[in-house]
Amino acid sequence: MKILVINCGSSSVKYKLFDVADGDGAAVPHTPAAGVLERVGGDAVLHHTAGEATDDRRVDAPDHRAAIGAVLDALVHGDGAVLDRLDTIDGVGHRVVHGGEDVTDASVADDALREIIRRNASLAPLHNPPNLDGIDAAREALPEACHVAVFDTAFLTTLPPKAYRYAVPERWYREHHVRKYGFHGTSHRYVTLRTAELLSKPVAETNLITCHLGNGCSMTAVAGGKAVDHSMGMTPLDGLVMGTRSGTLDPAVVLYMLSRGLDREAVGRALNAESGLLALSGRSNDMRDLLAARDDGDERAALAVEAFIYRVVKYVGAYHLALRSVDAVVLTGGIGENSIPARRGIVDGLAPLGAVLDADRNASLAGSAGAITTAASSLSVWVVPTDEEFMIARDTARFVSGRQRENR
Ligand code: ADP
């Protein structure tokens, strides 16, 4: 079964073609081709790879429809072609950021779902509109394929009201939909399923604290395989210290800075793009740079790393209490999967909960899954590489299989 996964951003289209051997996704998929088309609407270029073959081309992509057309063309023509015909694609999985309170699972991207994505666009104005453009363009180009939308927010719709409601006037929630939604849900769901598998436990009996630590960072408390709390909020700005986002702060800081003469745009830009590790270090939003600078004696870089780790540890403490018992803390994302010193700092910070670092295992894990605490450790910390595209492909394959069964 061939499943194309599409992630349509405002100026880019990322894609990956999966050959899912088993409709339920039990088999590990072979990934024949992937790529990214950058600068949609401008000087667009497509970077396409298929095995050893690479195909970098300038393309004419004034809009998402043309961009999707160029991606599909690269799959059937040129050095990285992997398909004879486009109608061999059985399903297309679309990443969609915000399903609001309406969408609790992956769903067929039909007209009714289009309307829900459109309705929730005010909650994700930078993401839902291009996601929708991608769905429209792909449905037009591949009318026979089964199109499925997989939402970043879906895994987090199981949060109880005590976790998702803010203590603000009721009408803010009723009329303006102000509440915690959470993001990175597809990643948290993938590592939840994968970690339960690695622990040989039924997912419905698995309690985890999953930490997606990349440029954007979020954490989820997972009880019996379901999300019960999460660090991002109504927007992705809340929670952990991130590459360029502040994470949690006193909301009155915003009012104060407005009163100091900054306008709404400037405050929004500062908190989203000029804060986090970048602001604290004054140097970079990249953990690798900061660790190197810290080791060279840079005090601001040291503070940025320390604040980052402290915030992660604080959330683990809170979620540990919320869950009562925890099978594992799971680290994923660019930092979680790769940064040996950041992982060491997190495990050291969790020592009061009984975490004991296995330094050799921590040093040897890069790009693969495993525990980085000792067998005697009473709190286990695992590294589990995430794979959001695979999760989307697997969700999509579920619907394709269902449709194939109906047609039989
Ligand atoms: P995004 O959220 O944009 O998908 P990633 O998940 O790729 O980002 O994570 C980016 C972060 O991962 C950066 O802070 C980068 O420094 C960090 N990172 C990636 N590789 C390494 C590495 N080998 N060592 C330390 N940090 C790393």
Tab-separated table of C-alpha atoms and ligand atoms in Angstrom:
chain	number	residue	atom	x	y	z
A	1	MET	CA	0.000	0.000	0.000
A	2	LYS	CA	1.485	3.338	-1.037
A	3	ILE	CA	0.855	6.251	1.305
A	4	LEU	CA	2.064	9.779	0.643
A	5	VAL	CA	2.420	11.969	3.738
A	6	ILE	CA	2.198	15.714	3.142
A	7	ASN	CA	3.034	18.519	5.573
A	8	CYS	CA	2.063	21.788	3.949
A	9	GLY	CA	3.442	24.906	5.669
A	10	SER	CA	2.943	28.523	4.663
A	11	SER	CA	5.929	28.505	2.313
A	12	SER	CA	7.008	24.866	2.193
A	13	VAL	CA	5.741	21.383	1.400
A	14	LYS	CA	7.425	18.438	3.131
A	15	TYR	CA	6.543	14.950	1.958
A	16	LYS	CA	7.428	11.307	2.398
A	17	LEU	CA	6.185	8.336	0.426
A	18	PHE	CA	5.698	5.140	2.431
A	19	ASP	CA	5.263	1.627	1.223
A	20	VAL	CA	3.265	0.286	4.164
A	21	ALA	CA	3.520	-3.477	3.976
A	22	ASP	CA	0.586	-4.127	6.269
A	23	GLY	CA	-2.670	-2.193	6.336
A	24	ASP	CA	-2.629	-1.882	10.108
A	25	GLY	CA	0.905	-0.620	9.980
A	26	ALA	CA	2.269	-3.494	12.028
A	27	ALA	CA	5.129	-4.022	9.604
A	28	VAL	CA	7.949	-1.498	9.508
A	29	PRO	CA	7.483	0.501	6.318
A	30	HIS	CA	9.991	0.862	3.580
A	31	THR	CA	10.319	4.559	2.754
A	32	PRO	CA	11.096	4.963	-0.914
A	33	ALA	CA	11.131	8.735	-1.302
A	34	ALA	CA	11.002	11.994	0.614
A	35	GLY	CA	11.738	15.650	0.200
A	36	VAL	CA	10.916	19.263	0.749
A	37	LEU	CA	9.823	22.025	-1.578
A	38	GLU	CA	10.888	25.381	-0.159
A	39	ARG	CA	9.885	28.972	-0.930
A	40	VAL	CA	6.420	28.289	-2.334
A	41	GLY	CA	5.242	31.556	-3.877
A	42	GLY	CA	8.806	32.703	-4.547
A	43	ASP	CA	12.021	31.283	-5.879
A	44	ALA	CA	10.911	27.694	-5.261
A	45	VAL	CA	13.324	24.748	-5.085
A	46	LEU	CA	12.594	21.080	-4.623
A	47	HIS	CA	15.005	18.740	-2.798
A	48	HIS	CA	13.927	15.192	-3.522
A	49	THR	CA	15.651	11.977	-2.473
A	50	ALA	CA	14.882	8.356	-3.231
A	51	GLY	CA	17.411	5.876	-1.870
A	52	GLU	CA	20.778	6.968	-3.254
A	53	ALA	CA	19.227	9.226	-5.898
A	54	THR	CA	18.770	12.925	-5.313
A	55	ASP	CA	16.943	15.368	-7.484
A	56	ASP	CA	17.335	19.076	-6.691
A	57	ARG	CA	15.400	21.278	-9.047
A	58	ARG	CA	14.123	24.802	-9.315
A	59	VAL	CA	10.390	24.660	-9.821
A	60	ASP	CA	7.657	27.036	-10.785
A	61	ALA	CA	5.434	26.984	-7.682
A	62	PRO	CA	3.505	30.232	-7.269
A	63	ASP	CA	1.020	28.481	-4.964
A	64	HIS	CA	0.429	25.223	-3.097
A	65	ARG	CA	-1.403	23.640	-6.013
A	66	ALA	CA	1.660	24.073	-8.224
A	67	ALA	CA	3.915	22.941	-5.374
A	68	ILE	CA	1.994	19.688	-4.898
A	69	GLY	CA	2.075	19.227	-8.679
A	70	ALA	CA	5.890	19.554	-8.639
A	71	VAL	CA	6.204	17.058	-5.781
A	72	LEU	CA	4.026	14.522	-7.604
A	73	ASP	CA	6.024	15.078	-10.779
A	74	ALA	CA	9.276	14.252	-8.945
A	75	LEU	CA	7.738	10.945	-7.838
A	76	VAL	CA	7.106	9.829	-11.434
A	77	HIS	CA	9.743	11.665	-13.503
A	78	GLY	CA	13.451	12.358	-13.153
A	79	ASP	CA	16.356	10.848	-11.217
A	80	GLY	CA	14.403	10.131	-8.042
A	81	ALA	CA	11.282	8.699	-9.670
A	82	VAL	CA	9.857	5.778	-7.697
A	83	LEU	CA	6.383	5.364	-9.200
A	84	ASP	CA	5.216	4.383	-12.693
A	85	ARG	CA	1.914	6.137	-12.300
A	86	LEU	CA	0.393	8.511	-9.738
A	87	ASP	CA	-2.759	6.443	-9.425
A	88	THR	CA	-0.733	3.783	-7.610
A	89	ILE	CA	-0.840	6.067	-4.533
A	90	ASP	CA	-3.551	4.547	-2.312
A	91	GLY	CA	-3.737	7.167	0.388
A	92	VAL	CA	-2.540	10.656	1.257
A	93	GLY	CA	-2.024	11.588	4.912
A	94	HIS	CA	-2.156	15.321	5.595
A	95	ARG	CA	-0.675	16.855	8.716
A	96	VAL	CA	-3.100	19.420	10.102
A	97	VAL	CA	-2.188	21.517	13.120
A	98	HIS	CA	-5.474	22.457	14.762
A	99	GLY	CA	-8.686	20.475	15.030
A	100	GLY	CA	-9.899	22.438	18.067
A	101	GLU	CA	-12.395	20.591	20.238
A	102	ASP	CA	-14.054	19.022	17.199
A	103	VAL	CA	-11.548	16.405	16.116
A	104	THR	CA	-10.377	13.629	18.401
A	105	ASP	CA	-8.796	11.311	15.825
A	106	ALA	CA	-7.491	11.161	12.279
A	107	SER	CA	-10.402	11.620	9.862
A	108	VAL	CA	-11.141	11.367	6.156
A	109	ALA	CA	-10.465	14.796	4.608
A	110	ASP	CA	-13.895	15.294	3.074
A	111	ASP	CA	-15.889	18.513	2.700
A	112	ALA	CA	-17.257	18.334	6.265
A	113	LEU	CA	-13.751	18.021	7.706
A	114	ARG	CA	-12.548	20.856	5.461
A	115	GLU	CA	-15.149	23.054	7.124
A	116	ILE	CA	-13.913	22.073	10.605
A	117	ILE	CA	-10.314	22.878	9.655
A	118	ARG	CA	-11.446	26.206	8.253
A	119	ARG	CA	-13.479	26.992	11.370
A	120	ASN	CA	-10.476	26.343	13.596
A	121	ALA	CA	-8.163	28.502	11.489
A	122	SER	CA	-8.545	31.444	13.876
A	123	LEU	CA	-6.772	29.294	16.506
A	124	ALA	CA	-3.875	28.462	14.147
A	125	PRO	CA	-3.836	31.253	11.551
A	126	LEU	CA	-0.329	30.446	10.298
A	127	HIS	CA	-0.902	26.723	9.921
A	128	ASN	CA	-4.473	25.649	9.175
A	129	PRO	CA	-4.881	27.724	5.955
A	130	PRO	CA	-1.798	26.231	4.212
A	131	ASN	CA	-2.764	22.763	5.557
A	132	LEU	CA	-6.130	23.252	3.872
A	133	ASP	CA	-4.512	24.446	0.629
A	134	GLY	CA	-2.464	21.240	0.616
A	135	ILE	CA	-5.566	19.087	1.090
A	136	ASP	CA	-7.406	20.875	-1.716
A	137	ALA	CA	-4.482	20.626	-4.123
A	138	ALA	CA	-3.817	16.952	-3.376
A	139	ARG	CA	-7.490	15.987	-3.602
A	140	GLU	CA	-7.619	17.620	-7.006
A	141	ALA	CA	-4.413	15.983	-8.254
A	142	LEU	CA	-5.132	12.532	-6.778
A	143	PRO	CA	-8.939	12.207	-6.845
A	144	GLU	CA	-8.929	8.415	-6.491
A	145	ALA	CA	-6.732	8.306	-3.381
A	146	CYS	CA	-8.113	8.228	0.165
A	147	HIS	CA	-7.211	11.567	1.808
A	148	VAL	CA	-6.877	11.576	5.583
A	149	ALA	CA	-6.141	14.486	7.928
A	150	VAL	CA	-4.064	13.763	11.035
A	151	PHE	CA	-4.233	16.511	13.655
A	152	ASP	CA	-1.487	17.715	16.008
A	153	THR	CA	-4.144	18.404	18.616
A	154	ALA	CA	-6.034	15.075	18.395
A	155	PHE	CA	-4.000	13.032	20.909
A	156	LEU	CA	-4.458	15.833	23.450
A	157	THR	CA	-8.264	15.952	23.310
A	158	THR	CA	-8.386	13.453	26.210
A	159	LEU	CA	-7.115	16.059	28.690
A	160	PRO	CA	-9.609	16.477	31.538
A	161	PRO	CA	-11.180	19.926	32.130
A	162	LYS	CA	-9.052	20.491	35.241
A	163	ALA	CA	-5.992	20.359	32.960
A	164	TYR	CA	-7.313	22.188	29.897
A	165	ARG	CA	-9.445	24.945	31.446
A	166	TYR	CA	-7.791	28.230	32.367
A	167	ALA	CA	-9.169	29.993	35.440
A	168	VAL	CA	-10.475	32.901	33.357
A	169	PRO	CA	-14.003	34.265	32.774
A	170	GLU	CA	-16.350	31.557	31.502
A	171	ARG	CA	-17.281	33.506	28.366
A	172	TRP	CA	-13.628	33.568	27.261
A	173	TYR	CA	-13.950	29.820	26.976
A	174	ARG	CA	-17.544	29.640	25.670
A	175	GLU	CA	-17.357	32.489	23.150
A	176	HIS	CA	-13.679	32.711	22.298
A	177	HIS	CA	-12.583	29.079	22.802
A	178	VAL	CA	-9.790	30.079	25.173
A	179	ARG	CA	-8.401	26.845	26.686
A	180	LYS	CA	-5.354	24.609	26.521
A	181	TYR	CA	-5.277	22.529	23.312
A	182	GLY	CA	-1.677	21.365	23.104
A	183	PHE	CA	0.460	20.496	20.082
A	184	HIS	CA	3.015	17.895	18.863
A	185	GLY	CA	0.248	15.344	19.570
A	186	THR	CA	1.285	13.045	16.723
A	187	SER	CA	4.821	12.842	18.112
A	188	HIS	CA	3.629	12.229	21.677
A	189	ARG	CA	1.271	9.519	20.420
A	190	TYR	CA	3.980	7.841	18.345
A	191	VAL	CA	6.461	7.663	21.227
A	192	THR	CA	3.707	6.513	23.590
A	193	LEU	CA	2.874	3.532	21.356
A	194	ARG	CA	6.517	2.793	20.651
A	195	THR	CA	7.592	2.983	24.291
A	196	ALA	CA	4.770	0.660	25.419
A	197	GLU	CA	6.011	-1.762	22.753
A	198	LEU	CA	9.613	-1.440	23.990
A	199	LEU	CA	8.482	-1.960	27.609
A	200	SER	CA	6.385	-4.975	26.471
A	201	LYS	CA	3.346	-3.492	28.195
A	202	PRO	CA	-0.177	-2.982	26.838
A	203	VAL	CA	-0.428	0.692	26.004
A	204	ALA	CA	-3.660	0.944	28.030
A	205	GLU	CA	-1.627	0.093	31.129
A	206	THR	CA	1.322	2.370	30.397
A	207	ASN	CA	1.976	5.655	32.222
A	208	LEU	CA	4.562	7.938	30.647
A	209	ILE	CA	5.903	11.452	30.692
A	210	THR	CA	6.798	12.142	27.074
A	211	CYS	CA	9.146	15.055	26.330
A	212	HIS	CA	9.398	16.325	22.739
A	213	LEU	CA	12.522	18.498	22.886
A	214	GLY	CA	13.334	20.034	19.517
A	215	ASN	CA	13.228	23.634	18.437
A	216	GLY	CA	9.682	23.634	19.743
A	217	CYS	CA	9.366	21.739	23.015
A	218	SER	CA	6.421	20.168	24.810
A	219	MET	CA	5.688	17.537	27.422
A	220	THR	CA	2.692	15.262	27.939
A	221	ALA	CA	1.551	13.263	30.956
A	222	VAL	CA	0.143	9.987	29.607
A	223	ALA	CA	-2.022	7.761	31.839
A	224	GLY	CA	-3.011	4.375	30.448
A	225	GLY	CA	-1.930	5.467	26.966
A	226	LYS	CA	-4.060	8.645	27.039
A	227	ALA	CA	-2.891	12.240	27.422
A	228	VAL	CA	-3.990	13.756	30.742
A	229	ASP	CA	-1.846	16.891	30.868
A	230	HIS	CA	0.372	18.815	28.488
A	231	SER	CA	2.751	21.758	28.672
A	232	MET	CA	1.782	23.779	25.575
A	233	GLY	CA	-1.392	25.819	25.831
A	234	MET	CA	-3.923	27.534	23.641
A	235	THR	CA	-0.920	28.203	21.393
A	236	PRO	CA	2.518	26.571	21.198
A	237	LEU	CA	4.029	29.443	23.213
A	238	ASP	CA	3.322	27.970	26.639
A	239	GLY	CA	5.379	25.613	28.790
A	240	LEU	CA	9.034	24.764	28.303
A	241	VAL	CA	11.893	27.074	27.339
A	242	MET	CA	12.226	26.521	23.568
A	243	GLY	CA	14.630	27.535	20.806
A	244	THR	CA	13.092	30.980	20.319
A	245	ARG	CA	9.848	30.811	22.341
A	246	SER	CA	9.655	31.956	25.942
A	247	GLY	CA	7.437	29.202	27.313
A	248	THR	CA	5.450	29.968	30.456
A	249	LEU	CA	5.631	33.463	31.872
A	250	ASP	CA	3.446	35.758	33.930
A	251	PRO	CA	0.785	36.970	31.448
A	252	ALA	CA	1.041	40.415	33.021
A	253	VAL	CA	4.486	40.705	31.397
A	254	VAL	CA	2.642	41.119	28.078
A	255	LEU	CA	0.465	43.921	29.486
A	256	TYR	CA	3.494	45.562	31.039
A	257	MET	CA	5.514	45.528	27.817
A	258	LEU	CA	2.508	46.930	25.919
A	259	SER	CA	2.389	49.739	28.474
A	260	ARG	CA	6.123	50.359	27.866
A	261	GLY	CA	5.434	51.243	24.243
A	262	LEU	CA	5.850	47.952	22.383
A	263	ASP	CA	2.944	47.180	20.068
A	264	ARG	CA	1.118	43.857	19.805
A	265	GLU	CA	3.170	42.726	16.808
A	266	ALA	CA	6.468	43.469	18.512
A	267	VAL	CA	5.493	41.622	21.706
A	268	GLY	CA	4.253	38.637	19.674
A	269	ARG	CA	7.471	38.567	17.660
A	270	ALA	CA	9.636	38.874	20.759
A	271	LEU	CA	7.903	36.015	22.590
A	272	ASN	CA	7.779	33.670	19.599
A	273	ALA	CA	10.952	34.404	17.669
A	274	GLU	CA	13.370	36.296	19.919
A	275	SER	CA	13.012	34.528	23.284
A	276	GLY	CA	13.862	31.090	24.692
A	277	LEU	CA	17.410	29.737	24.406
A	278	LEU	CA	18.238	32.467	21.895
A	279	ALA	CA	17.325	35.263	24.317
A	280	LEU	CA	18.927	33.782	27.405
A	281	SER	CA	22.176	32.954	25.620
A	282	GLY	CA	22.247	36.038	23.376
A	283	ARG	CA	23.893	33.762	20.862
A	284	SER	CA	21.881	30.891	19.321
A	285	ASN	CA	18.722	28.793	19.519
A	286	ASP	CA	20.715	25.638	18.764
A	287	MET	CA	21.478	23.415	21.755
A	288	ARG	CA	24.730	22.208	20.153
A	289	ASP	CA	26.122	25.760	19.949
A	290	LEU	CA	25.097	26.493	23.522
A	291	LEU	CA	26.696	23.374	24.966
A	292	ALA	CA	29.930	24.121	23.117
A	293	ALA	CA	29.865	27.755	24.283
A	294	ARG	CA	29.108	26.689	27.855
A	295	ASP	CA	32.104	24.358	27.796
A	296	ASP	CA	34.205	27.327	26.640
A	297	GLY	CA	33.108	29.268	29.716
A	298	ASP	CA	30.261	31.351	28.268
A	299	GLU	CA	28.047	32.175	31.276
A	300	ARG	CA	24.955	33.182	29.324
A	301	ALA	CA	25.037	29.940	27.332
A	302	ALA	CA	25.387	28.054	30.638
A	303	LEU	CA	22.333	29.870	32.022
A	304	ALA	CA	20.276	29.067	28.905
A	305	VAL	CA	21.090	25.348	29.183
A	306	GLU	CA	20.445	25.346	32.924
A	307	ALA	CA	17.069	27.113	32.559
A	308	PHE	CA	16.057	24.720	29.768
A	309	ILE	CA	16.834	21.651	31.875
A	310	TYR	CA	15.313	23.135	35.037
A	311	ARG	CA	11.987	23.728	33.265
A	312	VAL	CA	11.878	20.142	31.922
A	313	VAL	CA	12.656	18.740	35.382
A	314	LYS	CA	9.967	20.932	36.989
A	315	TYR	CA	7.303	19.586	34.608
A	316	VAL	CA	8.419	15.994	35.220
A	317	GLY	CA	7.937	16.631	38.949
A	318	ALA	CA	4.422	17.987	38.416
A	319	TYR	CA	3.381	15.224	36.004
A	320	HIS	CA	4.887	12.542	38.231
A	321	LEU	CA	2.477	13.640	40.970
A	322	ALA	CA	-0.423	13.829	38.513
A	323	LEU	CA	0.244	10.269	37.293
A	324	ARG	CA	1.155	8.764	40.704
A	325	SER	CA	3.204	6.030	39.021
A	326	VAL	CA	5.384	6.429	35.948
A	327	ASP	CA	6.735	3.610	33.766
A	328	ALA	CA	9.175	5.891	31.973
A	329	VAL	CA	10.123	9.447	31.163
A	330	VAL	CA	10.616	9.495	27.382
A	331	LEU	CA	12.962	11.926	25.618
A	332	THR	CA	12.536	12.609	21.904
A	333	GLY	CA	12.984	15.394	19.293
A	334	GLY	CA	16.346	16.746	18.101
A	335	ILE	CA	17.640	17.450	21.615
A	336	GLY	CA	16.100	14.394	23.299
A	337	GLU	CA	17.362	12.042	20.597
A	338	ASN	CA	20.847	13.475	20.183
A	339	SER	CA	22.122	15.672	22.967
A	340	ILE	CA	24.126	13.572	25.408
A	341	PRO	CA	24.890	16.486	27.804
A	342	ALA	CA	21.275	17.779	27.836
A	343	ARG	CA	20.012	14.255	28.600
A	344	ARG	CA	22.604	13.906	31.348
A	345	GLY	CA	21.440	17.197	32.868
A	346	ILE	CA	17.800	16.087	32.813
A	347	VAL	CA	18.501	12.696	34.416
A	348	ASP	CA	20.684	14.347	37.088
A	349	GLY	CA	17.837	16.767	37.820
A	350	LEU	CA	15.504	13.795	38.294
A	351	ALA	CA	17.755	12.136	40.914
A	352	PRO	CA	15.312	13.010	43.754
A	353	LEU	CA	12.723	10.838	41.968
A	354	GLY	CA	15.192	7.952	41.828
A	355	ALA	CA	16.680	8.378	38.352
A	356	VAL	CA	20.278	7.152	38.040
A	357	LEU	CA	22.129	7.814	34.781
A	358	ASP	CA	23.801	4.979	32.893
A	359	ALA	CA	26.534	7.140	31.372
A	360	ASP	CA	27.659	4.528	28.841
A	361	ARG	CA	24.170	3.954	27.495
A	362	ASN	CA	23.555	7.697	27.360
A	363	ALA	CA	26.771	8.185	25.394
A	364	SER	CA	26.040	5.347	22.987
A	365	LEU	CA	22.454	6.225	22.024
A	366	ALA	CA	22.027	8.440	18.971
A	367	GLY	CA	19.141	7.877	16.630
A	368	SER	CA	18.125	4.648	18.356
A	369	ALA	CA	15.837	3.763	21.263
A	370	GLY	CA	16.831	2.590	24.725
A	371	ALA	CA	16.934	3.365	28.430
A	372	ILE	CA	19.629	5.772	29.643
A	373	THR	CA	19.095	5.014	33.336
A	374	THR	CA	20.515	2.005	35.184
A	375	ALA	CA	18.477	-1.153	35.789
A	376	ALA	CA	18.422	-0.283	39.515
A	377	SER	CA	17.047	3.212	38.844
A	378	SER	CA	13.548	3.608	40.339
A	379	LEU	CA	12.600	6.126	37.636
A	380	SER	CA	13.443	5.000	34.091
A	381	VAL	CA	14.368	7.529	31.447
A	382	TRP	CA	14.222	6.368	27.827
A	383	VAL	CA	15.307	7.872	24.541
A	384	VAL	CA	12.801	7.024	21.788
A	385	PRO	CA	13.231	8.655	18.347
A	386	THR	CA	9.962	10.080	17.107
A	387	ASP	CA	8.476	9.508	13.671
A	388	GLU	CA	5.484	11.738	13.030
A	389	GLU	CA	5.355	10.929	9.320
A	390	PHE	CA	5.175	7.205	10.015
A	391	MET	CA	2.347	7.809	12.498
A	392	ILE	CA	0.462	9.798	9.847
A	393	ALA	CA	1.120	7.062	7.262
A	394	ARG	CA	-0.140	4.420	9.669
A	395	ASP	CA	-3.313	6.381	10.455
A	396	THR	CA	-3.921	6.858	6.750
A	397	ALA	CA	-3.318	3.165	6.015
A	398	ARG	CA	-6.061	2.339	8.528
A	399	PHE	CA	-8.613	4.256	6.443
A	400	VAL	CA	-7.310	2.867	3.147
A	401	SER	CA	-7.666	-0.682	4.494
A	402	GLY	CA	-11.201	0.106	5.654
A	403	ARG	CA	-12.111	1.426	2.221
A	404	GLN	CA	-10.549	-1.597	0.504
A	405	ARG	CA	-12.577	-3.933	2.752
A	406	GLU	CA	-15.791	-2.035	1.924
A	407	ASN	CA	-15.078	-2.273	-1.803
A	408	ARG	CA	-14.480	-5.999	-1.706
B	1	ADP	P1	12.248	20.978	15.061
B	1	ADP	O1	11.469	21.258	16.310
B	1	ADP	O2	12.514	22.214	14.257
B	1	ADP	O3	11.772	19.784	14.277
B	1	ADP	P2	14.453	19.286	15.886
B	1	ADP	O4	13.582	18.266	16.520
B	1	ADP	O5	15.248	18.929	14.704
B	1	ADP	O6	13.693	20.651	15.613
B	1	ADP	O7	15.453	19.792	17.044
B	1	ADP	C1	16.304	20.876	16.886
B	1	ADP	C2	17.186	20.941	18.122
B	1	ADP	O8	17.860	19.700	18.265
B	1	ADP	C3	18.234	22.029	18.064
B	1	ADP	O9	18.286	22.718	19.310
B	1	ADP	C4	19.515	21.252	17.865
B	1	ADP	O10	20.583	21.865	18.506
B	1	ADP	C5	19.206	19.965	18.569
B	1	ADP	N1	20.103	18.898	18.102
B	1	ADP	C6	20.057	18.231	16.936
B	1	ADP	N2	21.109	17.374	16.849
B	1	ADP	C7	21.811	17.516	17.978
B	1	ADP	C8	22.995	16.919	18.500
B	1	ADP	N3	23.665	15.995	17.826
B	1	ADP	N4	23.418	17.334	19.713
B	1	ADP	C9	22.758	18.269	20.399
B	1	ADP	N5	21.636	18.860	19.981
B	1	ADP	C10	21.179	18.496	18.799
